[in-house]
Amino acid sequence: MTDVFGDLVGQDEAVAMLRRAAASAAALLRAPVTSPAGGHDDLDALAEEHDGDPGPAAPADPGGGMTHAWIFTGPPGSGRSVAARAFAAALECVHGTGCGTCPGCHTTLAGTHADVRLVVPEGLSIGVNEMRALVLRAASAPSGGRWQIVIIEDADRLTEAAGNALLKAIEEPPPRTVFLLCAPSTHPDDISVTIRSRCRVVPLRQPPPAAVAEVLVRRDGIAPDVAEWAAAAAQGHVGRARRLARDPEARQRRDAVLAVPRRLTGVGAAFDAASALIEAAEAEAAASVAEIDEAERTALQTALGAGGTGRGAAGAMRGAAGQLKDLEKRQKSRATRAQRDALDRALVDLAGFYRDALIMALRAPVAPVHTDTASLASAGAQKWDAEGSLRRLEAVLECRAAIEANVKPRIAVEAMMLALWRG
């Protein structure tokens, strides 16, 4: 990897913006300016001053300087969190360039930098207590002398109260603290208007399959033909493409999903297909969180004195029931989130199949998503025509929207299967 932005696939404009901001941030550290009242650095004012600097590190446009709050937007798989981590590494780089090899870059990308805090929601939302604790910790000065950075993945999952707590910190930012938020879009449903108005937006696009395939070959050593197939099947989602290329179980789950259209021969078959899809998502989610859950439970029990023989050990464990219950509640929320994520991946694959049928019915000059089921999609296109294919595609997309709106997954999937069967 040449630098910290090497894994940000197909995002040339965003990378150029972030490089300019990192250069501006390095210039601010070399020539700090305090406010007239003697307070802490005002990043926006400093950036404006350095925007006029004719030196080589100056940004090329007024929006290229450094600021204290950023929002990375883009569709799933576009690399929102990758971009945020890469930018954090560039800010912590001892050279100010995001070289990718210095201790600042290395520890940030590895997730071990003392001044970079990563918030990854394990449940359905990010609560106010978690956000208040994070904001409090972010108010401290950076131990390394550069930046205190907070990265919030899936910032669209902030509760209203948590968003208000974050807003206050963004409105009155601590010195040298930078907030990096990741969200699908700047729509009010994803991020509040007030937070959006105080952040600089970095828009990302869905990377083309060729760019995804190239990074799989270069970084992961995957065979070119497998990389091309996985990149197309993953519809530009880099992480999903890597799993399909390297994990046989992921390919088997995908094959089972793409077999659904053949199974829809009646009402009973539709309900059976819905049950199979839900059960497969539950099994995948359970396998993904089981090891983490057990490790957390064991660590908590040990911390509370489990297995101890000293005086009061038994009493301490009896008093720990509340903490164990809180842990179980968090783990249940994480499992629910994992189930919905697994189900959504299956629905994306299914939508890709009906999309292929639609473009074949329209005879559009577009490559299919699932090349290995192209013949099945072609047969479906002949049977359903363009209108029928579109109705089925809309049924899958409506199912995703319903689950996102907290409709019970089983009810939403059963309704979808019936719609797919009826056409």
XYZ file of C-alpha atoms in Angstrom:
423
model
C 0.000 0.000 0.000
C 1.485 3.306 -1.111
C -0.343 5.417 1.469
C -3.360 5.386 3.793
C -5.776 6.050 0.919
C -4.645 3.028 -1.088
C -7.692 0.918 -0.145
C -10.262 3.627 -0.923
C -11.491 2.204 -4.205
C -12.677 4.405 -7.074
C -12.953 7.635 -5.051
C -10.441 9.948 -6.729
C -12.308 13.197 -6.018
C -12.848 12.365 -2.350
C -9.213 11.331 -1.917
C -8.049 14.612 -3.459
C -10.258 16.553 -1.030
C -8.981 14.616 1.978
C -5.343 15.004 0.921
C -5.772 18.772 0.736
C -7.412 18.827 4.157
C -4.637 16.688 5.676
C -2.015 19.033 4.215
C -3.901 22.002 5.643
C -4.110 20.280 9.042
C -0.361 19.667 9.028
C 0.197 23.348 8.223
C -2.005 24.350 11.152
C 0.083 22.269 13.523
C 3.297 23.793 12.208
C 1.974 27.343 12.636
C -0.751 27.328 15.331
C -2.803 30.464 15.811
C -4.838 31.268 18.922
C -7.999 33.293 19.076
C -7.815 36.979 20.063
C -9.159 36.060 23.489
C -6.352 33.564 23.996
C -8.635 30.555 23.673
C -8.086 27.333 21.795
C -7.571 26.974 18.061
C -10.523 27.743 15.817
C -10.012 25.277 12.983
C -12.288 27.012 10.533
C -10.550 30.375 11.045
C -7.155 28.754 10.768
C -8.151 26.954 7.602
C -9.340 30.184 6.013
C -6.020 31.833 6.849
C -4.008 28.982 5.361
C -6.247 28.728 2.299
C -4.543 31.882 1.136
C -1.048 30.510 1.737
C 0.741 30.305 -1.625
C 2.922 27.448 -0.388
C 2.702 23.938 -1.838
C 0.681 22.605 1.120
C -2.152 25.116 0.650
C -5.538 23.782 -0.465
C -6.589 24.565 -4.006
C -10.064 25.788 -3.038
C -11.833 27.370 -0.047
C -13.472 24.024 0.798
C -10.160 22.220 0.907
C -8.941 23.422 4.297
C -9.214 21.688 7.639
C -12.332 21.793 9.800
C -13.439 20.016 12.953
C -16.447 17.985 11.704
C -16.916 15.820 8.606
C -19.648 13.578 7.188
C -18.749 10.743 4.817
C -21.774 9.735 2.735
C -22.336 7.072 0.122
C -24.138 3.787 -0.592
C -23.266 0.599 1.305
C -19.867 -0.680 0.239
C -18.666 2.685 -1.042
C -16.050 2.822 1.716
C -17.422 5.382 4.167
C -15.650 3.906 7.196
C -12.524 3.159 5.130
C -12.369 6.810 4.087
C -12.891 8.027 7.654
C -10.131 5.789 9.029
C -7.771 6.726 6.209
C -8.369 10.434 6.833
C -7.823 9.909 10.573
C -4.525 8.188 9.774
C -3.488 11.072 7.524
C -4.233 13.546 10.333
C -2.188 11.498 12.817
C 0.655 10.929 10.320
C 3.925 12.320 11.669
C 4.708 13.624 8.191
C 1.226 15.054 7.660
C 0.819 13.218 4.362
C -0.730 9.868 5.296
C 2.391 7.966 4.342
C 0.998 4.648 5.604
C 4.231 3.529 7.253
C 4.853 5.860 10.216
C 3.646 4.953 13.747
C 0.749 7.426 13.512
C -0.592 5.884 10.310
C 0.072 2.316 11.378
C -1.587 2.522 14.799
C -4.613 4.429 13.453
C -5.294 1.896 10.715
C -4.760 -0.938 13.207
C -7.230 0.629 15.649
C -4.703 1.056 18.469
C -3.952 4.792 18.344
C -4.544 6.399 21.745
C -6.116 9.536 20.259
C -8.482 7.869 17.766
C -11.779 6.539 19.086
C -13.962 4.391 16.854
C -17.680 4.000 17.579
C -19.239 0.991 15.836
C -22.889 0.456 16.845
C -23.425 -3.124 17.920
C -27.170 -2.748 18.416
C -29.956 -1.053 16.514
C -28.965 2.426 17.700
C -26.335 4.547 19.444
C -27.682 5.728 22.799
C -27.266 9.020 24.601
C -25.227 7.578 27.482
C -22.639 6.155 25.108
C -22.450 9.428 23.203
C -22.091 11.554 26.351
C -19.234 9.374 27.577
C -17.573 9.633 24.173
C -17.916 13.413 24.020
C -16.467 13.711 27.516
C -13.411 11.643 26.571
C -12.995 13.553 23.317
C -12.660 16.806 25.246
C -9.199 15.816 26.494
C -6.049 17.015 24.791
C -4.408 14.634 22.289
C -1.661 12.647 23.964
C 0.430 12.615 20.791
C 0.237 16.344 20.240
C -1.667 16.169 16.940
C -5.446 15.518 16.868
C -8.077 13.894 19.060
C -10.315 12.065 16.557
C -13.758 10.493 16.986
C -15.030 8.231 14.182
C -18.723 7.311 14.326
C -19.687 4.566 11.903
C -23.395 4.410 10.995
C -24.111 7.834 12.464
C -27.631 7.438 11.046
C -28.286 5.142 14.033
C -27.891 7.945 16.565
C -30.970 8.363 18.727
C -32.400 11.870 18.941
C -30.912 12.387 22.409
C -27.524 11.052 21.289
C -27.605 13.355 18.276
C -28.276 16.322 20.549
C -25.314 15.380 22.748
C -23.073 15.154 19.684
C -24.438 18.427 18.302
C -23.393 20.318 21.411
C -19.832 19.009 21.051
C -19.731 19.930 17.361
C -21.105 23.416 18.059
C -18.447 24.040 20.719
C -15.585 21.769 19.601
C -12.753 21.057 22.032
C -9.307 22.160 20.890
C -7.810 19.872 18.261
C -10.746 17.458 18.330
C -12.095 16.225 14.989
C -15.409 14.385 14.481
C -15.754 12.034 11.494
C -19.313 10.765 10.901
C -20.360 8.069 8.423
C -23.930 7.976 7.080
C -25.683 6.817 3.905
C -26.723 10.375 2.995
C -27.343 13.847 4.377
C -31.116 13.326 4.270
C -32.783 14.299 7.576
C -33.762 10.647 8.047
C -30.054 9.766 8.184
C -28.491 12.779 9.897
C -30.070 15.792 11.557
C -30.112 19.053 9.638
C -28.359 20.912 12.463
C -25.472 18.437 12.578
C -25.242 18.454 8.783
C -25.013 22.248 8.703
C -21.913 22.174 10.904
C -20.002 19.509 8.975
C -18.142 19.297 5.687
C -19.547 16.558 3.475
C -17.367 14.045 1.628
C -19.593 12.302 -0.956
C -18.527 8.821 -2.037
C -19.865 6.820 -4.958
C -20.353 3.144 -5.572
C -17.028 1.947 -6.993
C -17.130 0.253 -10.400
C -16.659 -3.540 -10.407
C -13.374 -3.219 -12.297
C -11.897 -1.077 -9.509
C -13.111 -3.526 -6.842
C -11.649 -6.474 -8.747
C -8.320 -4.675 -9.085
C -7.991 -4.100 -5.341
C -8.944 -7.717 -4.592
C -6.175 -8.932 -6.880
C -3.595 -6.419 -5.663
C -4.278 -6.448 -1.937
C -5.749 -9.893 -1.252
C -4.012 -11.980 -3.906
C -7.279 -13.291 -5.346
C -7.248 -14.788 -8.837
C -8.372 -12.234 -11.467
C -11.325 -14.281 -12.761
C -12.639 -14.906 -9.225
C -12.118 -11.243 -8.337
C -14.096 -10.088 -11.394
C -16.985 -12.437 -10.580
C -17.055 -11.453 -6.898
C -16.901 -7.723 -7.678
C -19.871 -7.974 -10.037
C -21.881 -10.191 -7.661
C -21.231 -7.834 -4.740
C -22.508 -4.850 -6.773
C -19.554 -2.653 -5.872
C -19.436 -3.549 -2.153
C -15.762 -4.146 -1.443
C -16.183 -6.049 1.829
C -18.928 -8.245 0.393
C -16.797 -8.992 -2.684
C -13.897 -10.066 -0.467
C -16.154 -12.434 1.520
C -17.590 -13.990 -1.641
C -14.120 -14.497 -3.101
C -12.606 -16.041 0.041
C -15.439 -17.669 2.028
C -17.111 -20.827 0.618
C -19.940 -20.539 3.143
C -20.739 -17.022 1.912
C -20.977 -18.375 -1.632
C -23.265 -21.189 -0.466
C -25.581 -18.726 1.279
C -25.712 -16.626 -1.880
C -26.517 -19.692 -4.000
C -29.381 -20.567 -1.648
C -30.822 -17.049 -1.975
C -30.596 -17.071 -5.769
C -32.442 -20.399 -5.813
C -35.528 -18.741 -4.292
C -37.186 -17.767 -7.628
C -37.221 -21.436 -8.670
C -38.847 -22.484 -5.389
C -41.853 -20.172 -5.600
C -44.369 -22.631 -7.025
C -47.300 -21.929 -4.683
C -48.462 -20.340 -1.444
C -46.956 -23.071 0.716
C -43.656 -22.887 -1.138
C -43.605 -19.097 -0.657
C -43.962 -19.440 3.116
C -41.343 -22.206 3.171
C -38.935 -19.994 1.250
C -39.557 -17.141 3.694
C -38.852 -19.402 6.675
C -35.663 -20.709 5.068
C -34.427 -17.177 4.384
C -35.137 -16.002 7.935
C -33.574 -19.101 9.510
C -30.461 -18.782 7.356
C -30.034 -15.133 8.435
C -30.500 -16.095 12.092
C -27.941 -18.906 11.823
C -25.412 -16.642 10.100
C -25.884 -13.936 12.729
C -25.636 -16.384 15.620
C -22.383 -17.787 14.266
C -20.926 -14.299 13.825
C -21.622 -13.138 17.408
C -21.322 -16.382 19.406
C -17.586 -16.133 20.025
C -17.766 -12.446 20.964
C -20.700 -13.049 23.327
C -18.957 -15.879 25.153
C -15.716 -13.898 25.512
C -17.601 -10.895 26.913
C -19.561 -12.981 29.378
C -16.457 -14.816 30.588
C -14.526 -11.571 30.995
C -17.342 -9.959 32.980
C -17.786 -12.980 35.247
C -14.055 -13.065 35.921
C -14.030 -9.361 36.726
C -16.931 -9.910 39.124
C -15.126 -12.712 40.968
C -16.445 -15.875 39.317
C -14.486 -18.899 40.478
C -13.136 -17.058 43.491
C -12.895 -18.815 46.836
C -12.186 -15.895 49.112
C -14.530 -14.329 51.604
C -17.437 -12.591 49.937
C -16.885 -14.160 46.490
C -20.300 -15.839 46.451
C -22.007 -12.669 47.617
C -20.266 -10.653 44.931
C -21.567 -12.974 42.224
C -25.112 -12.732 43.592
C -24.846 -8.969 43.394
C -23.587 -9.161 39.810
C -26.911 -10.341 38.375
C -27.820 -6.830 37.265
C -24.579 -6.356 35.329
C -24.947 -9.734 33.653
C -28.505 -8.824 32.695
C -27.299 -5.561 31.138
C -24.673 -7.494 29.164
C -27.301 -9.942 27.903
C -29.478 -7.020 26.817
C -26.618 -5.505 24.818
C -25.775 -8.855 23.270
C -29.390 -9.422 22.276
C -29.467 -6.019 20.579
C -26.237 -6.861 18.722
C -27.673 -10.210 17.614
C -30.786 -8.493 16.276
C -28.635 -6.066 14.318
C -26.520 -8.929 12.945
C -29.658 -10.818 11.862
C -30.998 -7.794 10.014
C -27.654 -7.163 8.340
C -27.446 -10.797 7.204
C -31.023 -10.682 5.909
C -30.345 -7.421 4.086
C -27.362 -8.958 2.300
C -29.642 -11.767 1.111
C -32.251 -9.274 -0.097
C -29.600 -7.325 -2.006
C -28.598 -10.524 -3.819
C -32.247 -11.285 -4.594
C -32.808 -7.749 -5.873
C -29.786 -8.202 -8.135
C -31.413 -11.277 -9.694
C -34.655 -9.472 -10.530
C -32.668 -6.496 -11.769
C -30.903 -8.863 -14.187
C -34.287 -10.167 -15.362
C -35.497 -6.599 -15.898
C -32.529 -5.493 -18.009
C -32.813 -8.677 -20.090
C -36.519 -8.062 -20.653
C -35.705 -4.525 -21.765
C -32.685 -5.751 -23.745
C -30.601 -3.044 -22.129
C -26.865 -3.056 -22.954
C -25.907 -3.569 -19.304
C -23.863 -6.397 -17.800
C -25.743 -8.689 -15.384
C -24.946 -8.645 -11.674
C -25.096 -12.428 -11.257
C -23.367 -13.902 -14.266
C -23.732 -17.454 -12.930
C -27.560 -17.202 -12.895
C -27.895 -15.229 -16.117
C -29.690 -18.092 -17.885
C -32.266 -18.343 -15.085
C -32.790 -14.574 -15.154
C -33.223 -14.721 -18.935
C -35.890 -17.403 -18.577
C -37.633 -15.281 -15.961
C -37.497 -12.244 -18.248
C -39.256 -14.194 -21.006
C -41.919 -15.440 -18.608
C -42.595 -12.225 -16.679
C -41.703 -9.530 -19.282
C -40.360 -6.142 -18.147
C -43.403 -5.136 -16.108
C -43.489 -8.363 -14.135
C -39.745 -8.229 -13.477
C -40.065 -4.639 -12.254
C -42.917 -5.536 -9.895
C -40.831 -8.316 -8.382
C -37.813 -6.038 -8.004
C -40.006 -3.454 -6.271
C -41.325 -6.145 -3.903
C -37.774 -6.912 -2.749
C -36.950 -3.229 -2.297
C -40.192 -2.651 -0.368
C -39.262 -5.538 1.932
C -35.911 -3.892 2.700
C -37.641 -0.584 3.421
C -40.207 -2.266 5.679
C -37.517 -3.986 7.755
C -35.621 -0.703 8.035
C -38.877 0.814 9.361
C -38.924 -1.885 12.107
C -41.543 -4.182 10.591
C -41.006 -7.711 11.911
C -38.596 -9.364 9.437
C -40.641 -12.547 9.158
C -43.820 -10.635 8.284
C -42.003 -8.486 5.734
C -40.275 -11.455 4.089
C -43.466 -13.522 3.922
C -45.288 -10.610 2.255
C -42.403 -10.282 -0.203
C -42.418 -13.977 -1.095
C -46.156 -13.903 -1.776
C -45.687 -10.838 -3.989
C -42.863 -12.577 -5.874
C -45.030 -15.650 -6.450
C -48.085 -13.701 -7.576
C -46.025 -11.290 -9.680
